[in-house]
């Protein structure tokens, strides 16, 4: 059993994921972090929110994990990259917190979503939390870049009712330029989820000049449509709400002059997914 280090606040709930949060795990010994990652008895959360209507079906409780293995140029939460920016929370405490909302979540046809950061950086914690949520009858979803999907066994995948899978770009070089990492593990995870008939919503961030090329969108659409398990595609317009975080963290933000999506670009992109036979919005 891992002893929970002192927490910065009494409540796990944050005001907003757009709040800059750093060093919440400061002072947690490295040995404790390593033990937590192996056992899953403790996790590192950037924030915990209730009442989300944009992170899966219905009204949801969302846990934003700290730690990400990618470095997307348009990331609006770069303070989630470092696991030590998350607050240490024992599994028991996270489950207790979730339990408070179980009845309300059922009434509102919602559930629990683990987002990030990349939740599967803390795969043991994620699996234990999902298992506890399922035991309480709560619908579960993970928002992931998919690159660490191989960390989950087939049985563990059954604990996740919905995967919100980020497909960021198409083509090796473009993907590496955008995220810093190879696209192949994500596509392999997508195929595995399809083979196991696990429900997926694809999330695609539309950034003008970066991810909006028609031929790339069409290839993503063709790939997603061919899987057979993609229930929906969410096209998320790029925004500049995370820009201040890059500056505060001393990171080099390269999208200073990237404009917001025009309504016509958004509609054209959604239509490209629909033309492939997908439900998209
Ligand atoms: S995968 Fe998500 S959290 Fe990680 S860098 Fe990309 S946008 Fe940010």
Tab-separated table of C-alpha atoms and ligand atoms in Angstrom:
chain	number	residue	atom	x	y	z
A	1	UNK	CA	0.000	0.000	0.000
A	2	UNK	CA	1.465	3.381	-0.986
A	3	UNK	CA	1.172	6.204	1.499
A	4	UNK	CA	-0.286	9.325	-0.082
A	5	UNK	CA	2.010	12.332	0.194
A	6	UNK	CA	0.382	15.549	1.463
A	7	UNK	CA	-1.981	16.984	-1.139
A	8	UNK	CA	-2.053	20.626	-2.148
A	9	UNK	CA	-5.808	21.042	-1.670
A	10	UNK	CA	-8.679	19.282	0.083
A	11	UNK	CA	-10.630	18.942	-3.140
A	12	UNK	CA	-9.492	17.048	-6.212
A	13	UNK	CA	-11.638	19.182	-8.447
A	14	UNK	CA	-9.966	21.827	-10.576
A	15	UNK	CA	-11.592	24.930	-11.977
A	16	UNK	CA	-10.654	24.074	-15.532
A	17	UNK	CA	-8.125	21.937	-17.432
A	18	UNK	CA	-6.938	25.222	-18.943
A	19	UNK	CA	-5.637	26.253	-15.533
A	20	UNK	CA	-1.829	26.092	-15.467
A	21	UNK	CA	-0.791	23.532	-12.877
A	22	UNK	CA	2.837	22.708	-12.174
A	23	UNK	CA	4.902	20.962	-9.538
A	24	UNK	CA	1.947	19.445	-7.731
A	25	UNK	CA	3.950	16.278	-7.259
A	26	UNK	CA	7.018	18.143	-6.075
A	27	UNK	CA	8.782	16.297	-3.282
A	28	UNK	CA	7.452	12.844	-4.117
A	29	UNK	CA	10.511	10.580	-4.044
A	30	UNK	CA	11.440	8.909	-7.323
A	31	UNK	CA	11.157	5.497	-5.672
A	32	UNK	CA	7.517	6.264	-4.785
A	33	UNK	CA	6.776	7.346	-8.348
A	34	UNK	CA	8.310	4.159	-9.757
A	35	UNK	CA	6.412	1.974	-7.281
A	36	UNK	CA	3.177	3.802	-8.142
A	37	UNK	CA	3.644	3.248	-11.868
A	38	UNK	CA	4.238	-0.463	-11.334
A	39	UNK	CA	1.442	-1.071	-8.845
A	40	UNK	CA	-1.162	1.457	-10.025
A	41	UNK	CA	-1.981	2.172	-6.385
A	42	UNK	CA	-1.259	5.843	-6.885
A	43	UNK	CA	-1.666	8.149	-9.872
A	44	UNK	CA	-0.697	11.683	-10.809
A	45	UNK	CA	-3.610	13.861	-11.838
A	46	UNK	CA	-3.397	17.298	-13.378
A	47	UNK	CA	-7.004	17.906	-12.371
A	48	UNK	CA	-10.319	16.235	-11.764
A	49	UNK	CA	-13.525	17.712	-13.142
A	50	UNK	CA	-17.236	17.046	-13.019
A	51	UNK	CA	-19.935	18.069	-15.443
A	52	UNK	CA	-18.062	17.691	-18.734
A	53	UNK	CA	-20.231	17.258	-21.803
A	54	UNK	CA	-17.397	17.086	-24.341
A	55	UNK	CA	-15.355	14.065	-23.237
A	56	UNK	CA	-17.575	11.160	-24.231
A	57	UNK	CA	-21.327	10.492	-24.066
A	58	UNK	CA	-23.559	12.218	-21.526
A	59	UNK	CA	-22.340	14.214	-18.564
A	60	UNK	CA	-18.989	13.001	-17.287
A	61	UNK	CA	-16.434	13.112	-14.558
A	62	UNK	CA	-12.995	13.564	-16.111
A	63	UNK	CA	-9.622	12.783	-14.604
A	64	UNK	CA	-6.798	14.560	-16.433
A	65	UNK	CA	-3.618	12.598	-15.946
A	66	UNK	CA	-0.147	14.092	-15.923
A	67	UNK	CA	2.588	12.720	-18.157
A	68	UNK	CA	2.677	12.521	-21.948
A	69	UNK	CA	5.090	10.794	-24.303
A	70	UNK	CA	4.239	13.095	-27.228
A	71	UNK	CA	4.935	16.761	-27.863
A	72	UNK	CA	2.208	17.951	-30.218
A	73	UNK	CA	2.825	21.430	-31.580
A	74	UNK	CA	-0.784	22.414	-30.905
A	75	UNK	CA	-1.031	20.861	-27.430
A	76	UNK	CA	-3.137	23.114	-25.242
A	77	UNK	CA	-2.087	21.447	-22.016
A	78	UNK	CA	1.724	21.267	-22.071
A	79	UNK	CA	1.683	21.404	-18.277
A	80	UNK	CA	0.419	17.813	-18.424
A	81	UNK	CA	3.599	16.593	-20.158
A	82	UNK	CA	5.556	16.209	-16.953
A	83	UNK	CA	4.171	13.644	-14.532
A	84	UNK	CA	5.505	15.617	-11.594
A	85	UNK	CA	3.132	18.433	-12.477
A	86	UNK	CA	0.297	16.144	-11.418
A	87	UNK	CA	-0.964	15.848	-7.872
A	88	UNK	CA	-0.364	12.453	-6.314
A	89	UNK	CA	-3.648	10.695	-5.590
A	90	UNK	CA	-4.058	7.201	-4.194
A	91	UNK	CA	-6.279	4.806	-6.077
A	92	UNK	CA	-8.547	4.565	-3.032
A	93	UNK	CA	-9.074	8.298	-2.958
A	94	UNK	CA	-9.758	8.504	-6.674
A	95	UNK	CA	-12.278	5.646	-6.423
A	96	UNK	CA	-13.979	7.274	-3.415
A	97	UNK	CA	-14.256	10.526	-5.312
A	98	UNK	CA	-15.724	8.795	-8.346
A	99	UNK	CA	-18.163	6.885	-6.155
A	100	UNK	CA	-19.736	10.177	-5.046
A	101	UNK	CA	-21.030	10.730	-8.572
A	102	UNK	CA	-22.094	7.218	-9.524
A	103	UNK	CA	-25.859	7.779	-9.261
A	104	UNK	CA	-25.801	11.178	-10.956
A	105	UNK	CA	-23.701	9.837	-13.821
A	106	UNK	CA	-26.189	7.057	-14.470
A	107	UNK	CA	-29.127	9.469	-14.460
A	108	UNK	CA	-27.314	11.713	-16.940
A	109	UNK	CA	-26.268	8.789	-19.172
A	110	UNK	CA	-22.689	9.800	-18.550
A	111	UNK	CA	-19.640	8.195	-17.065
A	112	UNK	CA	-15.999	8.564	-16.262
A	113	UNK	CA	-13.310	9.619	-18.737
A	114	UNK	CA	-9.594	9.463	-18.151
A	115	UNK	CA	-7.813	12.009	-20.305
A	116	UNK	CA	-4.496	13.765	-20.175
A	117	UNK	CA	-1.662	14.069	-20.874
A	118	UNK	CA	-1.518	10.477	-22.009
A	119	UNK	CA	-3.428	8.290	-19.529
A	120	UNK	CA	-1.674	5.096	-20.581
A	121	UNK	CA	1.626	6.496	-19.272
A	122	UNK	CA	-0.001	5.395	-16.001
A	123	UNK	CA	-1.536	2.248	-17.406
A	124	UNK	CA	-1.764	0.277	-14.136
A	125	UNK	CA	-3.509	3.150	-12.355
A	126	UNK	CA	-5.832	3.568	-15.350
A	127	UNK	CA	-6.763	-0.118	-15.446
A	128	UNK	CA	-7.441	-0.229	-11.691
A	129	UNK	CA	-9.532	2.906	-11.833
A	130	UNK	CA	-11.552	1.623	-14.803
A	131	UNK	CA	-12.060	-1.730	-13.093
A	132	UNK	CA	-13.392	0.034	-9.986
A	133	UNK	CA	-15.608	2.291	-12.094
A	134	UNK	CA	-17.087	-0.683	-13.951
A	135	UNK	CA	-17.734	-2.436	-10.633
A	136	UNK	CA	-19.796	0.649	-9.648
A	137	UNK	CA	-21.718	0.412	-12.922
A	138	UNK	CA	-20.097	3.527	-14.361
A	139	UNK	CA	-19.476	3.859	-18.119
A	140	UNK	CA	-15.744	4.271	-18.812
A	141	UNK	CA	-13.802	6.057	-21.530
A	142	UNK	CA	-10.151	6.805	-22.171
A	143	UNK	CA	-8.868	9.619	-24.318
A	144	UNK	CA	-5.541	8.485	-25.707
A	145	UNK	CA	-3.020	9.046	-28.464
A	146	UNK	CA	-3.016	5.245	-28.787
A	147	UNK	CA	0.744	4.856	-28.832
A	148	UNK	CA	0.871	2.856	-25.602
A	149	UNK	CA	-2.125	0.644	-26.286
A	150	UNK	CA	0.020	-2.481	-26.219
A	151	UNK	CA	0.357	-1.981	-22.469
A	152	UNK	CA	-3.228	-3.183	-22.079
A	153	UNK	CA	-4.199	-6.825	-22.311
A	154	UNK	CA	-7.304	-7.859	-24.220
A	155	UNK	CA	-9.075	-8.460	-20.917
A	156	UNK	CA	-8.156	-4.981	-19.737
A	157	UNK	CA	-9.563	-3.459	-22.906
A	158	UNK	CA	-12.937	-4.867	-21.876
A	159	UNK	CA	-12.913	-2.514	-18.881
A	160	UNK	CA	-13.001	0.453	-21.246
A	161	UNK	CA	-16.389	1.072	-22.827
A	162	UNK	CA	-15.173	3.699	-25.259
A	163	UNK	CA	-11.798	4.769	-26.630
A	164	UNK	CA	-11.484	8.397	-27.720
A	165	UNK	CA	-8.600	7.913	-30.103
A	166	UNK	CA	-6.616	10.901	-31.293
A	167	UNK	CA	-5.512	10.567	-34.898
A	168	UNK	CA	-3.433	13.664	-35.358
A	169	UNK	CA	-2.132	13.555	-38.891
A	170	UNK	CA	-1.353	11.226	-41.772
A	171	UNK	CA	2.002	10.076	-43.126
A	172	UNK	CA	5.111	9.303	-41.104
A	173	UNK	CA	7.015	12.519	-41.626
A	174	UNK	CA	4.114	14.853	-41.022
A	175	UNK	CA	3.147	12.930	-37.930
A	176	UNK	CA	6.637	13.096	-36.493
A	177	UNK	CA	6.825	16.807	-37.258
A	178	UNK	CA	3.524	17.400	-35.469
A	179	UNK	CA	3.828	15.065	-32.484
A	180	UNK	CA	7.500	14.092	-32.293
A	181	UNK	CA	6.511	10.411	-32.635
A	182	UNK	CA	5.725	7.657	-35.119
A	183	UNK	CA	2.086	7.134	-36.135
A	184	UNK	CA	2.368	3.353	-36.533
A	185	UNK	CA	1.700	2.303	-32.900
A	186	UNK	CA	-1.478	4.412	-32.940
A	187	UNK	CA	-2.703	2.793	-36.149
A	188	UNK	CA	-1.822	-0.657	-34.810
A	189	UNK	CA	-3.867	0.061	-31.683
A	190	UNK	CA	-6.761	1.275	-33.821
A	191	UNK	CA	-6.681	-1.986	-35.788
A	192	UNK	CA	-6.521	-4.034	-32.608
A	193	UNK	CA	-9.539	-2.231	-31.172
A	194	UNK	CA	-11.364	-2.892	-34.427
A	195	UNK	CA	-10.478	-6.588	-34.361
A	196	UNK	CA	-11.845	-6.768	-30.819
A	197	UNK	CA	-14.915	-4.722	-31.765
A	198	UNK	CA	-14.265	-2.113	-29.086
A	199	UNK	CA	-16.174	1.144	-29.647
A	200	UNK	CA	-14.055	4.084	-30.790
A	201	UNK	CA	-14.607	7.782	-31.365
A	202	UNK	CA	-11.848	9.324	-33.444
A	203	UNK	CA	-10.745	12.807	-32.402
A	204	UNK	CA	-9.064	14.958	-35.004
A	205	UNK	CA	-7.695	18.413	-34.257
A	206	UNK	CA	-8.112	20.672	-37.262
A	207	UNK	CA	-5.303	23.220	-37.380
A	208	UNK	CA	-5.111	25.453	-40.488
A	209	UNK	CA	-1.870	24.950	-42.380
A	210	UNK	CA	-0.911	22.015	-40.187
A	211	UNK	CA	-3.528	19.261	-40.378
A	212	UNK	CA	-6.062	20.558	-42.890
A	213	UNK	CA	-4.685	19.153	-46.167
A	214	UNK	CA	-7.608	17.550	-48.007
A	215	UNK	CA	-5.663	14.451	-49.066
A	216	UNK	CA	-4.540	13.755	-45.491
A	217	UNK	CA	-8.024	14.185	-44.056
A	218	UNK	CA	-9.383	11.869	-46.738
A	219	UNK	CA	-6.789	9.220	-45.886
A	220	UNK	CA	-7.614	9.401	-42.190
A	221	UNK	CA	-11.306	9.181	-43.066
A	222	UNK	CA	-10.734	6.156	-45.298
A	223	UNK	CA	-8.677	4.437	-42.612
A	224	UNK	CA	-11.239	5.164	-39.868
A	225	UNK	CA	-14.185	4.085	-42.030
A	226	UNK	CA	-12.430	0.831	-42.904
A	227	UNK	CA	-12.090	-0.145	-39.247
A	228	UNK	CA	-15.798	-0.783	-38.781
A	229	UNK	CA	-15.865	0.170	-35.071
A	230	UNK	CA	-15.641	3.963	-35.314
A	231	UNK	CA	-18.952	5.288	-34.048
A	232	UNK	CA	-18.172	8.945	-34.469
A	233	UNK	CA	-15.499	11.395	-35.565
A	234	UNK	CA	-15.099	14.604	-33.631
A	235	UNK	CA	-13.375	17.384	-35.528
A	236	UNK	CA	-11.929	19.732	-32.935
A	237	UNK	CA	-11.057	23.212	-34.183
A	238	UNK	CA	-7.603	24.427	-33.170
A	239	UNK	CA	-7.608	27.279	-30.667
A	240	UNK	CA	-5.026	29.422	-28.933
A	241	UNK	CA	-6.224	28.850	-25.351
A	242	UNK	CA	-3.067	26.935	-24.459
A	243	UNK	CA	-0.640	29.528	-25.814
A	244	UNK	CA	-0.090	31.212	-22.460
A	245	UNK	CA	0.920	27.877	-20.919
A	246	UNK	CA	3.740	27.418	-23.435
A	247	UNK	CA	4.999	30.869	-22.544
A	248	UNK	CA	4.684	30.361	-18.797
A	249	UNK	CA	6.581	27.086	-19.079
A	250	UNK	CA	9.316	28.667	-21.211
A	251	UNK	CA	8.508	26.443	-24.202
A	252	UNK	CA	8.958	27.470	-27.814
A	253	UNK	CA	5.458	27.958	-29.224
A	254	UNK	CA	5.553	27.765	-33.009
A	255	UNK	CA	1.861	28.308	-33.772
A	256	UNK	CA	1.724	31.962	-32.789
A	257	UNK	CA	0.431	32.973	-36.198
A	258	UNK	CA	-1.796	29.952	-36.794
A	259	UNK	CA	-5.325	31.190	-37.243
A	260	UNK	CA	-8.527	29.769	-35.881
A	261	UNK	CA	-10.472	27.504	-38.254
A	262	UNK	CA	-12.924	29.266	-40.473
A	263	UNK	CA	-16.468	27.868	-40.397
A	264	UNK	CA	-16.114	26.844	-44.046
A	265	UNK	CA	-12.907	24.860	-43.409
A	266	UNK	CA	-14.569	23.134	-40.479
A	267	UNK	CA	-17.617	22.202	-42.531
A	268	UNK	CA	-15.471	21.004	-45.464
A	269	UNK	CA	-13.437	18.798	-43.139
A	270	UNK	CA	-16.461	17.324	-41.411
A	271	UNK	CA	-17.932	16.624	-44.841
A	272	UNK	CA	-14.788	14.711	-45.866
A	273	UNK	CA	-15.307	12.335	-42.942
A	274	UNK	CA	-19.007	12.031	-43.732
A	275	UNK	CA	-18.235	11.300	-47.370
A	276	UNK	CA	-16.312	8.232	-46.171
A	277	UNK	CA	-19.485	7.026	-44.470
A	278	UNK	CA	-18.615	8.148	-40.946
A	279	UNK	CA	-20.755	10.012	-38.465
A	280	UNK	CA	-18.848	13.240	-37.950
A	281	UNK	CA	-19.378	16.549	-36.244
B	1	LIG	S1	-0.907	13.644	-27.090
B	1	LIG	FE1	-2.323	15.153	-26.183
B	1	LIG	S2	-1.401	15.767	-24.227
B	1	LIG	FE2	0.196	14.726	-25.425
B	1	LIG	S3	1.275	16.387	-26.472
B	1	LIG	FE3	-0.323	15.647	-27.867
B	1	LIG	S4	-2.110	16.960	-27.512
B	1	LIG	FE4	-0.690	17.218	-25.750
